Amino acid sequence: MIEQKHHDFRNQVREFMESTIAPLAAALDEEQRFPDEHMKPLTDQGYMSMLIPEKYGGKPTDTVSYSIVVEEASRVCGSTGIMLAAHNSLGCFPILKFGSEAQREKYLPRAAKGELLAFGLSEPDAGSDAGGTRTMALKQDDHWLVNGSKCWITSATKAFATIASARTSENPEDREITCFILDKDWDGYSVGKKENKLGLRGSDTAFLHFDDLKAPLDSQLGEIGEGFKQMLITLDGGRISIGAMALGLGQGAFECALKYSAERVQFGKPISYNQGIQHILADMATELEAARLLIYEASQMKDAGVPFGHYSAMAKLYASEVGRRVSEKALSILGSVGCLTGEYSAERIWRDVKLCEIGEGTSEIQRLVIARKLLKDLQNT
Ligand code: COS
C-alpha cells in the first residue's frame, strides 16, 4: 500500500508526461529518433537525477517515486522510460555507490544536468553469462589499456561516459573483473552504428568499441576484482525500473483497450457489454495491479536496506510477462485497427514491451536468481 503523497506525486508526473512526452511518442518510434527536445524538460523536473544527492546537484527521491516516474513515462512513451531507467539506475547509481568522491564530483553534477550516462556490461559473447566478459583492461605504468566491445548499450551515441566491466587479469582461468568509468572523448572510444530495432525505437542503442583506449588509473571504479558484483548489485536495482517500465507500457495498452471497448459498437452495442470482453479487461487490470504491488514492495525493500535482489527479480519477471500478456490482449480487443500504426498506441506498446523480458536479465535469469535464493534459504533453515 503506497502513501497518499505517492498518489499525489503520480498525478503531477502524469500531467507532465501527458503534456510534454506523449505528443511526440508515435513520431519518435516512426522516425527512430532520440527525443533531444525532451531532455531539458525532464532534467528540469528532476527526473534525470532521482538517485543523485543534492550536494551533486540532484533531486533525490525515494524508490517508489522513482518507479512511478519510469512507469508514467513508459505509459506514454517506452523509449523515454528506458532512457530514464538506464541513466538513473545503471549510470548514476554505480558511480554514487562505488565511486570515489572525485569520481562523484566529476560525473554526477553533469548527469544531474541531463547529460546521459551509459552502462556497458553485455558483449556479443557475454549476455546472460555476465561473467564471460572478454573486454580486457591491462594496467600499464600510468594508465589502463582497454580493448573490447560492448553491445546493446542504451543511450550509446549520446552518453558522455560509460561504466564498463573488463577483465583485469591475463590469466584466462581468473575471473577477475573490474569496472571503469570511460569518457566518450578519450582516444580509442568509439560508438557503432545505431541499431534498427523492433521496439523502443526512439531509444538510442548501439555498440561501444574500446581500441587501445588509454584510461587514467583513476578511472577504475572501486576495487580491482569487484566489478562483477558491482554490476550485479546495480542490476538488482535496475530490474525494479525495468519492471516499472513494463508496468507503464501494460497500463498504456490496457487504457487504450478499455476506452476502445466502450466506444466500438458491434451488434448494436459497445463490445464492452460482452462478458467475454469484460473478463479479459478484468484480468488485465488485476494482473497490472499485482505487478504494481510487487514493484512498489521491491522499491520499499531497497529503501529499507533489506536484501531485495530476489524480490526485484520477481517484480521484473512478473511485470514484464504481464506487460507482454496485457499488450497482446489489448491488440485482440482492438482487432484490426490495433494492428495499424498511428491512431492507437497498442501495436507500438506490444513491440516496446518485449524488451522488458530480455534486458537487464532474461525471464529465465530472473527465475534462476529467485530459485537460487529459495534453495539457499532452505539450506539455511
Ligand atoms: N549481488 C551481489 N553479489 C552477487 C549477486 C548480487 N545480486 N549475485 C551474485 N553475486 C556474487 C556471488 O555471491 C558470487 O560471489 P563469490 O564469488 O564471492 O561467491 C559472485 O557474485 C559470482 O556469483 P555466481 O557464481 O552466482 O555467478 P554466475 O556466473 O553463476 O552468474 C547470474 C549469476 C546468472 C545471476 C548473473 O550472471 C546474472 O545476473 N546474469 C544476467 C546478467 C544480465 O542481466 N545481463 C543483461 C545485462 S543488460 S544491462
Coordinates of C-alpha atoms and ligand atoms in Angstrom, one line a residue:
M1 CA 0.0 0.0 0.0
I2 CA 1.6 3.3 -1.0
E3 CA 1.1 6.6 0.8
Q4 CA -1.2 9.5 -0.3
K5 CA 2.0 11.5 -1.2
H6 CA 2.8 8.9 -3.8
H7 CA -0.7 9.2 -5.3
D8 CA -0.3 13.0 -5.4
F9 CA 3.1 12.6 -6.9
R10 CA 1.7 10.3 -9.6
N11 CA -0.9 12.9 -10.6
Q12 CA 1.8 15.5 -11.1
V13 CA 4.1 13.2 -13.1
R14 CA 1.2 12.0 -15.3
E15 CA 0.3 15.6 -16.1
F16 CA 3.8 16.3 -17.2
M17 CA 4.3 13.1 -19.2
E18 CA 0.9 13.5 -21.0
S19 CA 1.5 17.2 -21.9
T20 CA 5.2 17.0 -22.7
I21 CA 6.3 13.5 -23.6
A22 CA 3.2 11.8 -25.1
P23 CA 2.7 14.1 -28.1
L24 CA 6.0 13.0 -29.7
A25 CA 5.9 9.3 -28.8
A26 CA 4.5 8.0 -32.1
A27 CA 6.8 10.1 -34.2
L28 CA 9.9 9.1 -32.3
D29 CA 9.0 5.4 -32.9
E30 CA 8.2 6.0 -36.6
E31 CA 11.4 8.0 -37.2
Q32 CA 13.7 6.1 -34.8
R33 CA 14.6 9.4 -33.4
F34 CA 16.0 10.2 -30.0
P35 CA 14.0 13.0 -28.3
D36 CA 16.7 15.6 -27.7
E37 CA 14.0 18.2 -27.1
H38 CA 12.7 16.2 -24.1
M39 CA 16.0 16.3 -22.2
K40 CA 15.7 19.8 -20.8
P41 CA 12.1 19.4 -19.5
L42 CA 12.9 16.0 -18.0
T43 CA 16.0 17.5 -16.3
D44 CA 14.0 20.5 -15.0
Q45 CA 11.5 18.1 -13.4
G46 CA 14.4 16.3 -11.7
Y47 CA 13.8 13.1 -13.5
M48 CA 17.4 12.7 -14.6
S49 CA 18.8 12.9 -11.1
M50 CA 16.4 11.0 -8.9
L51 CA 19.2 9.0 -7.3
I52 CA 21.7 11.8 -7.1
P53 CA 22.1 13.6 -3.7
E54 CA 21.5 17.4 -3.6
K55 CA 25.2 18.1 -3.0
Y56 CA 25.9 16.9 -6.6
G57 CA 23.0 18.9 -8.0
G58 CA 20.4 16.1 -7.9
K59 CA 16.8 16.0 -6.8
P60 CA 16.8 12.7 -4.9
T61 CA 13.5 10.8 -4.3
D62 CA 12.6 7.5 -2.7
T63 CA 12.5 4.4 -4.9
V64 CA 8.7 4.2 -5.1
S65 CA 8.6 7.8 -6.6
Y66 CA 11.4 6.8 -9.0
S67 CA 9.4 3.8 -10.1
I68 CA 6.3 5.9 -10.6
V69 CA 8.3 8.3 -12.9
V70 CA 9.5 5.4 -15.0
E71 CA 6.0 3.8 -15.0
E72 CA 4.3 7.1 -16.0
A73 CA 6.9 7.9 -18.7
S74 CA 6.5 4.4 -20.2
R75 CA 2.7 4.6 -20.1
V76 CA 3.0 7.2 -22.8
C77 CA 6.5 6.5 -24.3
G78 CA 8.5 3.4 -23.8
S79 CA 11.6 4.9 -25.3
T80 CA 11.6 7.7 -22.7
G81 CA 11.0 5.1 -20.0
I82 CA 14.1 3.0 -20.9
M83 CA 16.3 6.1 -21.3
L84 CA 15.3 7.3 -17.7
A85 CA 15.7 3.8 -16.3
A86 CA 19.2 3.2 -17.8
H87 CA 20.5 6.7 -16.9
N88 CA 19.4 6.7 -13.3
S89 CA 19.7 3.0 -12.3
L90 CA 22.6 1.9 -14.4
G91 CA 24.5 5.1 -15.0
C92 CA 24.2 7.3 -11.9
F93 CA 23.7 4.5 -9.3
P94 CA 27.1 2.7 -9.6
I95 CA 29.0 6.0 -9.5
L96 CA 27.2 7.0 -6.4
K97 CA 27.5 3.6 -4.7
F98 CA 31.0 2.5 -5.7
G99 CA 32.8 5.7 -7.0
S100 CA 35.4 7.8 -5.2
E101 CA 34.5 11.3 -4.1
A102 CA 36.5 12.6 -7.1
Q103 CA 34.5 10.4 -9.5
R104 CA 31.2 11.5 -8.0
E105 CA 32.2 15.2 -8.3
K106 CA 33.3 14.7 -11.8
Y107 CA 30.3 12.8 -13.2
L108 CA 27.2 13.3 -11.1
P109 CA 26.7 17.0 -11.5
R110 CA 26.9 16.6 -15.3
A111 CA 24.4 13.6 -15.1
A112 CA 22.1 15.7 -12.9
K113 CA 22.1 18.4 -15.6
G114 CA 20.7 15.9 -18.1
E115 CA 23.9 14.6 -19.7
L116 CA 23.5 10.9 -20.2
L117 CA 25.5 8.1 -18.7
A118 CA 25.6 4.5 -20.1
F119 CA 26.3 1.1 -18.7
G120 CA 28.5 -1.4 -20.6
L121 CA 28.1 -5.0 -19.4
S122 CA 26.8 -7.0 -22.3
E123 CA 29.1 -8.2 -25.0
P124 CA 28.5 -10.4 -28.1
D125 CA 29.6 -13.5 -26.0
A126 CA 28.6 -12.3 -22.5
G127 CA 24.9 -11.8 -22.2
S128 CA 23.2 -13.9 -19.5
D129 CA 26.7 -15.1 -18.7
A130 CA 27.7 -11.7 -17.5
G131 CA 31.0 -13.0 -16.1
G132 CA 32.0 -14.1 -19.6
T133 CA 33.3 -10.6 -20.3
R134 CA 36.1 -10.5 -22.9
T135 CA 36.9 -6.8 -22.7
M136 CA 40.4 -6.6 -21.2
A137 CA 41.9 -3.8 -19.2
L138 CA 45.6 -4.2 -18.5
K139 CA 47.4 -2.0 -16.1
Q140 CA 50.4 -0.1 -17.7
D141 CA 52.7 2.3 -15.8
D142 CA 50.4 5.2 -15.7
H143 CA 47.1 4.1 -17.3
W144 CA 44.8 1.2 -18.1
L145 CA 44.9 -0.1 -21.6
V146 CA 41.3 -1.1 -22.5
N147 CA 40.3 -3.3 -25.5
G148 CA 36.9 -4.8 -26.3
S149 CA 33.4 -4.2 -27.4
K150 CA 30.1 -3.8 -25.6
C151 CA 26.7 -4.3 -27.2
W152 CA 23.0 -3.3 -26.7
I153 CA 24.1 -0.2 -24.9
T154 CA 21.2 2.2 -24.1
S155 CA 22.0 5.8 -25.0
A156 CA 25.3 4.8 -26.5
T157 CA 25.6 7.6 -29.0
K158 CA 24.5 10.3 -26.6
A159 CA 26.3 9.3 -23.3
F160 CA 29.3 11.3 -22.2
A161 CA 30.7 8.3 -20.3
T162 CA 30.1 4.6 -19.7
I163 CA 30.5 2.4 -16.7
A164 CA 32.1 -0.7 -18.3
S165 CA 33.3 -4.0 -17.0
A166 CA 36.6 -5.6 -18.1
R167 CA 38.8 -8.5 -17.2
T168 CA 41.9 -7.2 -15.4
S169 CA 43.9 -10.4 -15.4
E170 CA 45.6 -12.0 -18.3
N171 CA 45.1 -15.5 -16.8
P172 CA 42.1 -16.9 -18.7
E173 CA 41.2 -19.1 -15.6
D174 CA 40.9 -16.0 -13.5
R175 CA 37.5 -14.2 -13.5
E176 CA 38.9 -11.0 -12.1
I177 CA 36.5 -8.4 -13.4
T178 CA 36.9 -4.7 -12.6
C179 CA 34.7 -1.7 -13.6
F180 CA 35.8 1.5 -15.1
I181 CA 34.3 4.8 -16.0
L182 CA 35.3 5.6 -19.6
D183 CA 34.8 9.0 -21.1
K184 CA 33.5 9.3 -24.6
D185 CA 36.1 11.9 -25.6
W186 CA 39.1 9.6 -24.8
D187 CA 41.1 8.3 -27.8
G188 CA 40.1 4.8 -28.6
Y189 CA 36.5 5.1 -27.5
S190 CA 34.1 4.8 -30.4
V191 CA 30.4 4.2 -31.0
G192 CA 29.0 1.8 -33.5
K193 CA 26.0 2.4 -35.7
K194 CA 22.6 2.9 -34.1
E195 CA 20.6 -0.4 -34.1
N196 CA 17.4 -0.7 -36.1
K197 CA 15.0 -2.3 -33.5
L198 CA 11.6 -3.9 -33.2
G199 CA 10.6 -1.6 -30.4
L200 CA 11.8 1.3 -28.2
R201 CA 12.9 2.8 -31.5
G202 CA 13.2 6.3 -30.0
S203 CA 15.9 5.0 -27.6
D204 CA 19.4 5.1 -28.7
T205 CA 21.1 1.6 -28.8
A206 CA 24.5 0.9 -30.3
F207 CA 27.8 -0.9 -29.8
L208 CA 30.7 0.7 -28.0
H209 CA 34.2 -0.1 -29.0
F210 CA 37.4 0.4 -27.0
D211 CA 40.5 0.2 -29.1
D212 CA 43.8 0.6 -27.2
L213 CA 41.9 3.1 -25.1
K214 CA 44.3 4.6 -22.5
A215 CA 42.2 5.2 -19.4
P216 CA 43.7 7.0 -16.5
L217 CA 44.4 4.9 -13.4
D218 CA 41.7 6.8 -11.5
S219 CA 39.0 5.7 -14.0
Q220 CA 38.9 2.4 -12.0
L221 CA 35.6 2.1 -10.1
G222 CA 36.0 0.7 -6.7
E223 CA 38.4 -2.2 -6.0
I224 CA 40.1 -4.5 -8.6
G225 CA 38.1 -7.7 -8.9
E226 CA 34.9 -6.3 -7.5
G227 CA 33.4 -5.4 -10.9
F228 CA 31.2 -8.4 -11.3
K229 CA 29.5 -7.9 -8.0
Q230 CA 29.1 -4.2 -8.6
M231 CA 27.4 -4.9 -11.9
L232 CA 25.0 -7.5 -10.3
I233 CA 24.2 -5.1 -7.4
T234 CA 23.5 -2.4 -9.9
L235 CA 21.2 -4.8 -11.8
D236 CA 19.3 -5.6 -8.6
G237 CA 18.1 -2.0 -8.5
G238 CA 17.8 -1.7 -12.3
R239 CA 15.4 -4.6 -12.5
I240 CA 12.9 -2.6 -10.4
S241 CA 12.9 0.1 -13.1
I242 CA 12.5 -2.4 -15.9
G243 CA 9.5 -3.8 -14.1
A244 CA 8.1 -0.3 -13.7
M245 CA 8.7 0.3 -17.4
A246 CA 6.8 -2.9 -18.3
L247 CA 4.0 -1.9 -15.9
G248 CA 3.7 1.5 -17.5
L249 CA 3.6 0.1 -21.0
G250 CA 1.0 -2.5 -20.0
Q251 CA -1.1 0.2 -18.3
G252 CA -1.0 2.3 -21.5
A253 CA -2.2 -0.7 -23.6
F254 CA -4.9 -1.5 -21.0
E255 CA -6.3 2.0 -21.1
C256 CA -6.3 2.0 -24.8
A257 CA -8.2 -1.3 -25.0
L258 CA -10.7 -0.2 -22.2
K259 CA -11.6 3.0 -23.9
Y260 CA -11.9 1.3 -27.3
S261 CA -14.1 -1.4 -25.9
A262 CA -16.6 1.2 -24.6
E263 CA -16.6 3.0 -28.0
R264 CA -16.7 0.2 -30.5
V265 CA -20.2 -0.8 -31.4
Q266 CA -21.0 -4.2 -32.8
F267 CA -24.3 -6.0 -33.0
G268 CA -25.9 -2.7 -31.8
K269 CA -24.0 -2.2 -28.5
P270 CA -20.4 -1.4 -27.3
I271 CA -18.2 -4.5 -27.3
S272 CA -17.6 -3.9 -23.6
Y273 CA -21.2 -5.1 -22.9
N274 CA -20.0 -8.6 -23.8
Q275 CA -18.9 -10.7 -20.8
G276 CA -16.1 -12.2 -22.9
I277 CA -14.5 -8.8 -23.2
Q278 CA -15.3 -7.8 -19.6
H279 CA -13.4 -10.9 -18.4
I280 CA -10.4 -10.0 -20.4
L281 CA -10.4 -6.4 -19.1
A282 CA -10.8 -7.7 -15.5
D283 CA -7.8 -10.0 -15.9
M284 CA -5.7 -7.2 -17.4
A285 CA -6.5 -4.8 -14.6
T286 CA -5.9 -7.4 -11.9
E287 CA -2.5 -8.5 -13.3
L288 CA -1.3 -5.0 -13.7
E289 CA -2.3 -4.2 -10.1
A290 CA -0.4 -7.3 -8.8
A291 CA 2.7 -6.2 -10.8
R292 CA 2.4 -2.7 -9.4
L293 CA 2.3 -4.1 -5.8
L294 CA 5.4 -6.2 -6.4
I295 CA 7.3 -3.3 -7.9
Y296 CA 6.4 -0.9 -5.0
E297 CA 7.3 -3.6 -2.4
A298 CA 10.7 -4.2 -4.1
S299 CA 11.2 -0.4 -4.1
Q300 CA 10.4 -0.1 -0.4
M301 CA 12.6 -3.0 0.4
K302 CA 15.5 -1.3 -1.4
D303 CA 15.0 1.9 0.5
A304 CA 14.7 0.0 3.8
G305 CA 18.1 -1.5 3.2
V306 CA 17.0 -5.1 3.4
P307 CA 18.1 -7.7 0.8
F308 CA 15.9 -7.3 -2.2
G309 CA 17.6 -8.8 -5.2
H310 CA 15.3 -11.8 -5.4
Y311 CA 12.3 -9.5 -4.9
S312 CA 13.4 -7.2 -7.7
A313 CA 13.9 -10.2 -9.9
M314 CA 10.3 -11.3 -9.1
A315 CA 9.0 -7.8 -9.8
K316 CA 10.8 -7.6 -13.1
L317 CA 9.8 -11.2 -14.1
Y318 CA 6.2 -10.8 -13.3
A319 CA 5.7 -7.2 -14.6
S320 CA 7.4 -7.9 -17.9
E321 CA 5.4 -11.0 -18.5
V322 CA 2.2 -9.2 -17.5
G323 CA 3.1 -6.3 -19.8
R324 CA 3.5 -8.7 -22.7
R325 CA 0.2 -10.5 -22.0
V326 CA -1.7 -7.3 -21.4
S327 CA -0.4 -5.7 -24.6
E328 CA -1.3 -8.8 -26.6
K329 CA -4.9 -8.8 -25.1
A330 CA -5.2 -5.1 -26.0
L331 CA -4.4 -6.0 -29.6
S332 CA -7.1 -8.7 -29.6
I333 CA -9.7 -6.2 -28.2
L334 CA -8.8 -3.6 -30.8
G335 CA -8.8 -6.1 -33.6
S336 CA -7.6 -5.0 -37.0
V337 CA -7.3 -1.3 -36.0
G338 CA -4.9 -2.4 -33.2
C339 CA -2.5 -3.6 -35.9
L340 CA -2.3 -0.2 -37.5
T341 CA 0.3 2.3 -36.6
G342 CA -0.7 5.9 -35.7
E343 CA -4.1 6.4 -34.0
Y344 CA -3.8 3.7 -31.3
S345 CA -0.7 3.1 -29.3
A346 CA -1.3 -0.7 -28.7
E347 CA 0.9 -2.0 -31.5
R348 CA 3.8 0.2 -30.5
I349 CA 3.5 -0.9 -26.9
W350 CA 3.3 -4.6 -28.0
R351 CA 6.6 -4.1 -29.8
D352 CA 8.2 -2.0 -27.0
V353 CA 7.3 -4.3 -24.1
K354 CA 9.1 -7.4 -25.4
L355 CA 12.5 -5.9 -24.4
C356 CA 11.4 -5.9 -20.8
E357 CA 11.5 -9.7 -20.8
I358 CA 15.1 -9.6 -22.2
G359 CA 17.0 -6.5 -21.0
E360 CA 18.7 -6.5 -17.5
G361 CA 18.4 -10.3 -17.4
T362 CA 16.0 -12.5 -19.3
S363 CA 13.0 -14.1 -17.6
E364 CA 15.0 -17.3 -17.4
I365 CA 17.8 -15.5 -15.5
Q366 CA 15.2 -13.9 -13.1
R367 CA 13.8 -17.4 -12.4
L368 CA 17.3 -18.6 -11.8
V369 CA 18.0 -15.7 -9.3
I370 CA 14.7 -16.4 -7.5
A371 CA 15.2 -20.1 -7.3
R372 CA 18.8 -19.8 -6.0
K373 CA 17.5 -17.6 -3.2
L374 CA 14.7 -20.1 -2.3
L375 CA 17.1 -23.0 -2.2
K376 CA 19.7 -21.0 -0.2
D377 CA 17.1 -20.1 2.3
L378 CA 16.0 -23.8 2.5
Q379 CA 19.7 -24.8 3.2
N380 CA 19.9 -22.3 6.0
T381 CA 16.8 -23.5 7.8
Ligands
COS1 N1 24.7 -9.0 -5.6 C1 26.0 -9.2 -5.1 N2 26.8 -10.2 -5.4 C2 26.2 -11.2 -6.2 C3 24.9 -11.1 -6.7 C4 24.2 -10.0 -6.4 N3 23.0 -9.8 -6.9 N4 24.7 -12.2 -7.5 C5 25.8 -13.0 -7.4 N5 26.7 -12.3 -6.6 C6 28.1 -12.8 -6.3 C7 28.0 -14.2 -5.7 O1 27.8 -14.2 -4.3 C8 29.4 -14.7 -6.0 O2 30.3 -14.2 -5.1 P1 31.6 -15.1 -4.6 O3 32.4 -15.3 -5.8 O4 32.2 -14.2 -3.5 O5 31.0 -16.3 -4.0 C9 29.7 -14.0 -7.4 O6 28.9 -12.9 -7.4 C10 29.5 -14.9 -8.6 O7 28.2 -15.3 -8.5 P2 27.6 -16.6 -9.3 O8 28.6 -17.7 -9.1 O9 26.2 -16.8 -8.9 O10 27.7 -16.1 -10.8 P3 27.2 -16.7 -12.1 O11 28.3 -16.5 -13.1 O12 26.6 -18.1 -11.9 O13 26.1 -15.7 -12.6 C11 23.9 -14.8 -12.7 C12 25.0 -15.4 -11.8 C13 23.4 -15.7 -13.8 C14 22.7 -14.5 -11.8 C15 24.4 -13.4 -13.3 O14 25.4 -13.7 -14.2 C16 23.3 -12.6 -14.0 O15 22.6 -11.9 -13.3 N6 23.3 -12.7 -15.3 C17 22.4 -11.9 -16.1 C18 23.1 -10.7 -16.5 C19 22.2 -9.7 -17.1 O16 21.2 -9.3 -16.5 N7 22.6 -9.3 -18.4 C20 21.9 -8.3 -19.1 C21 22.5 -7.0 -18.9 S1 21.6 -5.8 -19.7 S2 22.1 -4.2 -18.8

